[in-house]
Coordinates of C-alpha atoms and ligand atoms in Angstrom, one line a residue:
X218 CA 103.1 154.2 92.9
X219 CA 101.7 152.2 95.8
X220 CA 104.1 151.7 98.7
X221 CA 105.7 148.4 99.4
X222 CA 104.1 146.6 102.4
X223 CA 105.2 143.5 104.1
X224 CA 103.3 142.2 107.2
X225 CA 102.2 139.0 109.0
X226 CA 98.8 137.4 108.8
X227 CA 98.9 136.4 112.4
X228 CA 97.9 132.9 113.4
X229 CA 96.8 134.6 116.7
X230 CA 94.1 136.4 114.8
X231 CA 93.2 134.1 111.9
X232 CA 92.9 130.3 111.9
X233 CA 95.2 128.3 109.6
X234 CA 92.5 127.6 107.0
X235 CA 91.6 131.2 106.8
X236 CA 95.2 132.3 106.3
X237 CA 95.5 129.7 103.5
X238 CA 92.4 131.1 101.7
X239 CA 93.6 134.7 102.1
X240 CA 96.8 133.8 100.3
X241 CA 95.1 131.6 97.7
X242 CA 92.7 134.4 96.8
X243 CA 95.4 136.8 95.8
X244 CA 95.6 134.7 92.6
X245 CA 92.4 136.3 91.4
X246 CA 91.7 139.3 93.6
X247 CA 93.4 142.7 93.3
X248 CA 92.6 143.4 97.0
X249 CA 95.2 143.5 99.8
X250 CA 95.7 140.4 101.9
X251 CA 94.3 142.3 104.9
X252 CA 91.1 143.2 102.9
X253 CA 90.7 139.6 101.7
X254 CA 91.2 138.2 105.2
X255 CA 88.7 140.7 106.6
X256 CA 86.0 139.3 104.3
X257 CA 86.6 135.7 105.4
X258 CA 84.9 133.6 108.0
X259 CA 85.6 130.0 109.1
X260 CA 82.6 128.8 107.1
X261 CA 83.6 130.7 103.9
X262 CA 87.1 129.3 104.2
X263 CA 85.9 125.8 104.6
X264 CA 83.7 126.3 101.4
X265 CA 86.7 127.6 99.5
X266 CA 88.8 124.6 100.5
X267 CA 86.1 122.1 99.6
X268 CA 85.8 123.7 96.2
X269 CA 89.4 124.4 95.3
X270 CA 91.6 122.1 97.3
X271 CA 89.4 119.0 97.6
X272 CA 87.2 119.5 94.5
X273 CA 89.7 120.8 91.9
X274 CA 92.9 119.4 93.4
X275 CA 94.6 122.8 93.9
X276 CA 96.4 121.2 96.8
X277 CA 99.3 123.6 97.2
X278 CA 96.9 126.2 98.8
X279 CA 96.8 123.9 101.9
X280 CA 100.6 124.5 102.4
X281 CA 99.7 127.9 103.9
X282 CA 97.9 126.3 106.8
X283 CA 100.5 125.3 109.3
X284 CA 100.0 123.1 112.4
X285 CA 102.2 122.2 115.4
X286 CA 101.6 118.7 116.7
X287 CA 102.9 117.4 120.0
X288 CA 103.3 113.6 120.3
X289 CA 104.0 112.0 123.7
X290 CA 104.9 108.4 124.5
X291 CA 105.0 107.1 121.0
X292 CA 107.5 104.3 120.3
X293 CA 110.7 105.1 118.5
X294 CA 109.6 102.6 115.9
X295 CA 106.4 104.5 115.2
X296 CA 108.4 107.7 115.0
X297 CA 110.1 106.4 112.0
X298 CA 106.9 106.8 110.0
X299 CA 106.0 110.2 111.5
X300 CA 109.5 111.5 110.7
X301 CA 109.5 110.1 107.1
X302 CA 107.9 113.3 105.7
X303 CA 110.5 115.4 104.0
X304 CA 108.7 118.7 104.2
X305 CA 108.0 118.7 107.9
X306 CA 110.1 119.8 110.9
X307 CA 110.7 117.8 114.0
X308 CA 112.4 117.8 117.4
X309 CA 112.5 114.6 119.4
X310 CA 113.5 113.6 122.9
X311 CA 117.2 112.9 122.7
X312 CA 118.8 109.5 123.4
X313 CA 122.0 111.4 124.0
X314 CA 120.9 113.8 126.7
X315 CA 118.0 112.1 128.5
X316 CA 117.6 108.8 130.3
X317 CA 114.8 106.3 130.0
X318 CA 112.8 104.9 133.0
X319 CA 111.9 101.2 133.4
X320 CA 108.4 101.5 131.9
X321 CA 109.1 104.0 129.1
X322 CA 108.1 101.6 126.3
X323 CA 105.1 100.7 124.2
X324 CA 103.5 97.3 124.2
X325 CA 102.6 96.8 120.5
X326 CA 98.8 96.6 120.3
X327 CA 99.2 93.4 118.2
X328 CA 100.5 91.7 121.4
X329 CA 97.6 92.8 123.7
X330 CA 96.0 89.4 123.5
X331 CA 98.9 87.3 122.2
X332 CA 100.7 84.5 124.0
X333 CA 104.0 86.3 123.6
X334 CA 102.7 89.4 125.5
X335 CA 104.2 88.5 128.9
X336 CA 107.6 87.5 127.4
X337 CA 107.7 90.8 125.4
X338 CA 107.1 92.8 128.6
X339 CA 109.6 90.8 130.6
X340 CA 112.3 91.1 127.9
X341 CA 111.7 94.8 127.6
X342 CA 112.0 95.2 131.3
X343 CA 115.2 93.2 131.2
X344 CA 116.6 95.5 128.5
X345 CA 115.6 98.6 130.4
X346 CA 117.1 97.2 133.6
X347 CA 120.3 96.4 131.8
X348 CA 120.3 99.9 130.4
X349 CA 119.8 101.4 133.9
X350 CA 122.5 99.1 135.3
X351 CA 125.0 100.1 132.6
X352 CA 124.8 103.8 133.4
X353 CA 126.7 103.9 136.7
X354 CA 129.8 101.8 135.7
X355 CA 130.2 103.6 132.3
X356 CA 129.6 107.0 134.1
X357 CA 132.4 106.2 136.6
X358 CA 134.8 105.4 133.8
X359 CA 134.0 108.6 132.0
X360 CA 134.3 110.7 135.2
X361 CA 137.7 109.2 135.9
X362 CA 138.8 110.1 132.3
X363 CA 137.2 113.5 132.2
X364 CA 138.6 115.6 135.0
X365 CA 136.6 118.6 135.9
X366 CA 138.2 121.7 134.4
X367 CA 139.3 124.7 136.5
X368 CA 136.2 126.9 137.1
X369 CA 133.9 124.4 135.4
X370 CA 130.5 124.3 137.2
X371 CA 129.2 121.0 138.4
X372 CA 126.4 121.3 135.9
X373 CA 128.7 121.9 132.9
X374 CA 130.9 119.0 133.9
X375 CA 127.9 116.8 134.3
X376 CA 126.7 117.8 130.8
X377 CA 130.1 116.9 129.4
X378 CA 130.2 113.5 131.2
X379 CA 126.5 112.7 130.6
X380 CA 126.6 113.0 126.8
X381 CA 129.4 110.4 126.8
X382 CA 128.0 107.7 129.0
X383 CA 124.4 108.1 127.8
X384 CA 125.7 107.9 124.2
X385 CA 127.2 104.5 125.1
X386 CA 124.4 103.0 127.1
X387 CA 121.7 103.9 124.5
X388 CA 122.8 100.9 122.4
X389 CA 120.7 98.7 124.8
X390 CA 117.4 100.5 124.4
X391 CA 114.9 98.7 122.1
X392 CA 112.8 100.2 119.4
X393 CA 109.8 99.9 121.7
X394 CA 111.3 102.7 123.8
X395 CA 109.0 105.7 123.9
X396 CA 109.8 109.3 123.0
X397 CA 108.1 112.7 122.7
X398 CA 108.2 114.5 119.5
X399 CA 107.2 118.0 118.2
X400 CA 106.2 118.2 114.6
X401 CA 105.5 121.3 112.5
X402 CA 103.8 120.7 109.1
X403 CA 101.6 122.2 106.6
X404 CA 98.1 120.8 106.0
X405 CA 99.0 119.4 102.5
X406 CA 101.9 117.5 103.9
X407 CA 99.9 116.4 107.0
X408 CA 97.2 114.9 104.8
X409 CA 99.8 112.8 103.1
X410 CA 101.4 111.9 106.4
X411 CA 98.0 110.8 107.8
X412 CA 97.4 108.7 104.7
X413 CA 100.8 107.0 105.1
X414 CA 100.1 106.3 108.8
X415 CA 96.6 104.9 108.1
X416 CA 98.2 102.6 105.5
X417 CA 101.0 101.4 107.8
X418 CA 101.6 97.8 108.7
X419 CA 101.9 98.5 112.5
X420 CA 98.7 99.0 114.5
X421 CA 100.3 101.6 116.7
X422 CA 101.1 103.8 113.7
X423 CA 97.6 103.4 112.4
X424 CA 96.2 104.4 115.8
X425 CA 98.5 107.5 115.8
X426 CA 97.3 108.4 112.3
X427 CA 93.6 108.3 113.5
X428 CA 94.5 110.6 116.5
X429 CA 96.5 113.0 114.3
X430 CA 93.6 113.3 111.9
X431 CA 91.2 114.0 114.8
X432 CA 93.5 116.5 116.4
X433 CA 94.3 118.3 113.1
X434 CA 90.6 118.6 112.2
X435 CA 90.1 120.9 115.2
X436 CA 92.4 123.4 113.5
X437 CA 92.0 122.6 109.8
X438 CA 88.5 121.0 109.6
X439 CA 88.4 120.7 105.8
X440 CA 92.0 120.1 104.7
X441 CA 92.6 116.7 106.4
X442 CA 89.0 115.5 106.4
X443 CA 89.4 113.1 103.6
X444 CA 92.8 111.6 104.6
X445 CA 92.4 107.8 104.6
X446 CA 94.3 104.6 104.1
X447 CA 95.6 104.3 100.5
X448 CA 95.0 100.9 98.9
X449 CA 98.0 101.5 96.6
X450 CA 100.3 101.8 99.6
X451 CA 98.7 98.9 101.6
X452 CA 98.4 96.4 98.7
X453 CA 101.8 97.1 97.1
X454 CA 103.5 96.6 100.5
X455 CA 101.6 93.3 101.0
X456 CA 102.6 92.0 97.6
X457 CA 106.3 93.0 98.0
X458 CA 106.3 91.4 101.4
X459 CA 105.5 88.1 99.7
X460 CA 108.1 88.5 96.9
X461 CA 111.2 89.9 98.5
X462 CA 113.9 87.3 98.9
X463 CA 114.9 87.2 102.6
X464 CA 118.6 86.7 103.1
X465 CA 121.2 88.5 105.2
X466 CA 124.0 87.4 102.8
X467 CA 125.9 89.5 100.3
X468 CA 128.6 92.1 100.7
X469 CA 130.4 92.3 104.0
X470 CA 131.4 96.0 103.6
X471 CA 129.1 98.2 105.7
X472 CA 129.5 101.2 103.4
X473 CA 129.3 100.7 99.7
X474 CA 129.1 103.5 97.1
X475 CA 127.1 101.6 94.6
X476 CA 126.4 104.3 92.1
X477 CA 127.8 107.6 91.0
X478 CA 128.7 109.5 87.9
X479 CA 132.4 109.4 87.2
X480 CA 131.9 112.4 84.9
X481 CA 130.3 114.5 87.6
X482 CA 133.2 116.8 88.3
X483 CA 133.1 118.6 84.9
X484 CA 129.3 118.5 85.0
X485 CA 129.1 120.4 88.3
X486 CA 131.7 122.9 87.2
X487 CA 129.8 123.4 83.9
X488 CA 126.5 124.0 85.9
X489 CA 128.3 126.7 87.9
X490 CA 129.5 128.4 84.7
X491 CA 126.0 128.0 83.2
X492 CA 124.4 129.9 86.1
X493 CA 126.5 133.0 85.4
X494 CA 126.7 132.7 81.6
X495 CA 124.3 132.6 78.7
X496 CA 125.4 129.5 76.8
X497 CA 123.5 126.2 76.4
X498 CA 124.5 123.6 79.0
X499 CA 126.2 121.4 76.4
X500 CA 128.5 124.3 75.5
X501 CA 129.4 124.8 79.1
X502 CA 130.2 121.0 79.5
X503 CA 132.3 121.1 76.3
X504 CA 134.2 124.2 77.6
X505 CA 135.0 122.6 81.0
X506 CA 136.0 119.3 79.3
X507 CA 138.5 121.2 77.2
X508 CA 140.1 122.9 80.2
X509 CA 143.5 121.9 81.8
X510 CA 143.4 120.2 85.2
X511 CA 144.8 123.5 86.7
X512 CA 142.0 125.5 85.1
X513 CA 139.4 123.1 86.5
X514 CA 141.0 123.3 89.9
X515 CA 140.6 127.1 89.6
X516 CA 136.9 126.8 88.8
X517 CA 136.3 124.4 91.8
X518 CA 138.1 126.9 94.1
X519 CA 135.9 129.7 92.9
X520 CA 132.8 127.6 93.4
X521 CA 133.7 126.1 96.7
X522 CA 136.9 127.6 98.2
X523 CA 135.2 130.5 100.0
X524 CA 132.7 128.2 101.8
X525 CA 132.6 128.9 105.5
X526 CA 131.8 126.0 107.9
X527 CA 128.1 127.1 108.2
X528 CA 127.6 128.3 104.6
X529 CA 125.3 126.5 102.3
X530 CA 127.0 125.6 99.0
X531 CA 125.6 126.8 95.7
X532 CA 122.6 124.8 94.4
X533 CA 124.6 123.5 91.4
X534 CA 126.2 120.9 93.6
X535 CA 122.9 119.1 93.3
X536 CA 123.7 118.0 89.8
X537 CA 125.9 115.3 91.2
X538 CA 124.4 112.4 93.2
X539 CA 125.6 109.3 95.0
X540 CA 123.9 106.0 96.0
X541 CA 125.1 104.1 99.0
X542 CA 124.2 100.7 100.4
X543 CA 124.8 101.1 104.1
X544 CA 124.8 99.0 107.3
X545 CA 124.7 101.0 110.5
X546 CA 123.5 100.4 114.1
X547 CA 119.9 101.4 114.8
X548 CA 121.0 104.3 117.0
X549 CA 122.9 105.8 114.1
X550 CA 119.9 105.2 111.8
X551 CA 117.6 107.1 114.2
X552 CA 119.8 110.2 113.5
X553 CA 120.5 109.4 109.9
X554 CA 116.8 109.3 109.0
X555 CA 116.5 112.9 110.0
X556 CA 118.3 114.1 106.9
X557 CA 115.3 115.0 104.9
X558 CA 117.1 116.0 101.7
X559 CA 118.2 112.4 101.2
X560 CA 116.2 109.6 99.6
X561 CA 116.4 106.8 102.1
X562 CA 115.0 103.2 102.0
X563 CA 115.5 101.3 105.3
X564 CA 114.9 97.6 105.5
X565 CA 113.0 96.3 108.5
X566 CA 115.0 96.3 111.8
X567 CA 116.1 92.7 112.6
X568 CA 118.7 91.0 114.7
X569 CA 120.1 89.3 111.6
X570 CA 123.0 91.7 110.8
X571 CA 124.7 91.5 114.2
X572 CA 125.2 94.2 116.7
X573 CA 127.8 96.8 117.6
X574 CA 129.6 96.8 121.0
X575 CA 130.9 100.2 122.2
X576 CA 134.4 100.1 123.6
X577 CA 133.3 101.8 126.9
X578 CA 130.9 98.9 127.6
X579 CA 133.7 96.5 127.6
X580 CA 136.1 98.8 129.4
X581 CA 133.5 99.3 132.2
X582 CA 133.4 95.5 132.7
X583 CA 129.8 95.4 131.4
X584 CA 130.3 93.4 128.2
X585 CA 128.9 90.1 129.3
X586 CA 125.7 91.8 130.6
X587 CA 125.5 93.7 127.3
X588 CA 125.8 90.5 125.4
X589 CA 123.1 88.8 127.5
X590 CA 120.7 91.7 126.7
X591 CA 121.5 91.5 123.0
X592 CA 121.0 87.7 123.0
X593 CA 117.7 87.9 124.9
X594 CA 116.4 90.4 122.4
X595 CA 117.5 88.2 119.5
X596 CA 115.8 85.1 121.0
X597 CA 112.5 86.9 121.4
X598 CA 112.9 88.6 118.0
X599 CA 112.9 85.1 116.3
X600 CA 109.7 84.1 118.1
X601 CA 108.0 87.4 117.3
X602 CA 109.2 87.3 113.7
X603 CA 107.4 84.0 113.3
X604 CA 104.2 85.8 114.0
X605 CA 105.1 89.2 112.4
X606 CA 108.5 90.5 111.3
X607 CA 107.0 94.1 111.6
X608 CA 106.0 93.6 115.2
X609 CA 109.3 91.8 116.0
X610 CA 111.1 95.1 115.3
X611 CA 109.9 96.5 118.6
X612 CA 112.2 94.3 120.7
X613 CA 115.4 95.1 118.7
X614 CA 117.9 97.2 120.7
X615 CA 119.7 100.3 119.2
X616 CA 123.0 98.3 119.0
X617 CA 121.7 96.0 116.2
X618 CA 122.6 96.8 112.6
X619 CA 120.2 97.7 109.9
X620 CA 120.6 98.0 106.1
X621 CA 119.7 101.3 104.4
X622 CA 119.8 102.3 100.7
X623 CA 120.3 106.1 100.2
X624 CA 120.8 108.5 97.4
X625 CA 121.8 112.1 98.0
X626 CA 123.4 114.9 96.1
X627 CA 126.8 116.6 96.7
X628 CA 125.2 119.6 98.4
X629 CA 123.5 117.4 101.0
X630 CA 126.8 115.4 101.3
X631 CA 128.6 118.6 102.3
X632 CA 125.9 119.3 104.9
X633 CA 125.7 115.8 106.3
X634 CA 129.4 115.1 106.5
X635 CA 130.2 118.4 108.1
X636 CA 127.4 118.2 110.7
X637 CA 127.7 114.6 111.6
X638 CA 131.5 114.2 111.5
X639 CA 131.9 117.0 114.0
X640 CA 133.4 116.1 117.3
X641 CA 130.2 116.8 119.2
X642 CA 128.2 114.3 117.1
X643 CA 127.6 110.7 118.3
X644 CA 130.5 108.4 117.5
X645 CA 128.3 106.0 115.5
X646 CA 127.3 108.7 113.0
X647 CA 130.7 110.3 113.0
X648 CA 132.1 107.0 111.8
X649 CA 129.5 106.9 109.1
X650 CA 129.9 110.6 108.0
X651 CA 133.7 110.2 107.8
X652 CA 133.4 107.0 105.8
X653 CA 130.9 108.5 103.3
X654 CA 133.3 111.5 102.9
X655 CA 136.2 109.1 102.3
X656 CA 134.3 107.3 99.6
X657 CA 133.3 110.6 97.9
X658 CA 136.8 112.0 98.1
X659 CA 138.1 108.9 96.4
X660 CA 135.9 109.4 93.3
X661 CA 135.5 113.2 93.2
X662 CA 138.6 114.6 94.9
X663 CA 138.2 118.1 93.3
X664 CA 134.6 118.6 94.5
X665 CA 135.3 117.3 98.1
X666 CA 138.5 119.3 98.6
X667 CA 136.8 122.2 100.3
X668 CA 134.7 120.4 102.9
X669 CA 135.4 121.3 106.5
X670 CA 136.0 118.1 108.5
X671 CA 138.0 117.2 111.6
X672 CA 141.4 115.5 111.1
X673 CA 140.0 112.0 111.8
X674 CA 139.3 108.9 109.8
X675 CA 136.3 106.5 110.0
X676 CA 138.7 103.6 110.9
X677 CA 140.2 105.8 113.7
X678 CA 136.7 106.5 115.2
X679 CA 135.8 102.8 114.8
X680 CA 139.0 101.8 116.7
X681 CA 138.5 104.4 119.4
X682 CA 134.9 103.7 120.1
X683 CA 134.0 100.2 119.2
X684 CA 135.3 96.7 120.0
X685 CA 133.2 95.4 117.1
X686 CA 130.5 96.9 114.8
Ligands
FAD16 C1 124.6 118.4 117.9 C2 123.2 118.0 117.5 C3 122.2 117.8 118.4 C4 121.0 117.4 118.0 N1 120.0 117.2 119.0 C5 118.8 116.8 118.6 C6 117.7 116.6 119.5 O1 117.9 116.6 120.7 N2 116.5 116.3 119.1 C7 116.2 116.2 117.7 O2 115.1 115.9 117.4 N3 117.2 116.4 116.8 C8 118.4 116.7 117.2 N4 119.4 116.9 116.2 C9 119.1 116.7 114.8 C10 118.8 118.0 114.1 O3 117.8 118.7 114.7 C11 118.4 117.7 112.6 O4 117.1 117.2 112.5 C12 119.3 116.8 111.9 O5 120.6 117.0 112.2 C13 119.0 116.9 110.4 O6 119.7 118.0 110.0 P1 119.1 119.1 109.0 O7 117.7 119.4 109.4 O8 120.1 120.3 109.1 O9 119.4 118.4 107.7 P2 118.6 117.9 106.4 O10 117.2 117.5 106.7 O11 119.5 116.9 105.8 O12 118.4 119.2 105.5 C14 119.6 119.7 104.8 C15 119.5 121.2 104.8 O13 118.3 121.6 104.1 C16 117.7 122.7 104.7 N5 116.4 122.3 105.2 C17 115.8 121.1 105.2 N6 114.6 121.2 105.6 C18 114.3 122.4 105.9 C19 113.2 123.1 106.4 N7 112.1 122.5 106.7 N8 113.3 124.4 106.7 C20 114.5 125.1 106.4 N9 115.5 124.5 105.9 C21 115.5 123.2 105.7 C22 118.7 123.1 105.8 O14 119.6 124.0 105.3 C23 119.3 121.8 106.2 O15 120.5 122.0 106.8 C24 120.7 117.3 116.7 C25 121.7 117.5 115.7 C26 122.9 117.9 116.1 C27 124.0 118.1 115.1

């Protein structure tokens, strides 16, 4: 019998398109991957991809070609499109651990020759100056309340203090603020990402899409070559823009569980039994439905009770899903959007849903300056929105609220709530994670019983960290 062999096709020796072809060819060739790769050249790989991936649509082959893209000085608004791809990986400059300088923002290309250009730059500079001015008073307050521990180094103490005051002051930064971002993606995903960027309503995003295409072609000349704007995406967006009723009215509750299956508890338990049995699913459901409450509790304990804080729950939790209509500050959304297993639909960022004020801003005596910054942004927002609601988003600070529709399953709910309700998470997203947990525990107490959360409530976090949201 031939021996088992497991090895790397090293990207140091083979380019990404060649690796993808070497894997693809195993479908028809009895040769080893090494032997297949040895026969390949860049040219032969390109021919293969033209024929199979581009010509016959065998697109999954392109997933074996992986690229690492570095983005520098792109606006956090543009990053929303870049990070909207579920199957890619990202790391971004943190608003929690880094500070922004006075010119670290993007002038939207739409304003290059627009009468509002000067006002945009001035308002951005005002926001960045207010941000810079807020750092010292909030820092002093935190330092006074966070005494240095015995044997704690200056550096460690600074880190502890910094995350708290920077967390608070970030509410003032507008969506035009720049960031750096690392992205790892396969060529199939990247082609789709470029298409989305080239179809985007913002010029900055379209420009980034062109550059990504150009940069990626140096590494995968064939696989992203045909990425282009998609009329379906462009035209549907244009038509919906003309039809969507614009109104900030409606429910005042910022976290509404708008859809869930009241029967989901027995369905998830039945799926867990199904996995380890040999009956049809309907029989498993019937069986669970006939059990006593205590017997169902036992099943839930077996399925979830041993979960450690960092364990990933069994996949059967995905048979239960929830839809939420949420309002959260833009800073929280920037973190929320990173949860790729969720389906998320964010409305455009506006100043119409009000803004949050962190308690520390008020306690540091900075509230009136904070309000002035928020009002200046709102004033320019209205002027810009008259020209383009898409471009107007750039001026909106992180403190303003945004509405997001999201649907996710119970497995992702465990992950999100545990990660984001943790004490080291930002207080905005902690409040959200705890409230989502509270809503889920209300409707499915048995399934939420084993989640690991700190002993806090969303209203407690809200009272501790905000004067209003
Ligand atoms: C304390 C803290 C500090 C952070 N600091 C930064 C920062 O400085 N910069 C920054 O950019 N982000 C930062 N983040 C965000 C973090 O990197 C994640 O992007 C974010 O929390 C989303 O979490 P996730 O990827 O685990 O979850 P989801 O995207 O919700 O995915 C859920 C789960 O699915 C699995 N999964 C999803 N995609 C993949 C994949 N491609 N490969 C393997 N498994 C996958 C994982 O098990 C994951 O936990 C920070 C997060 C925390 C909690």
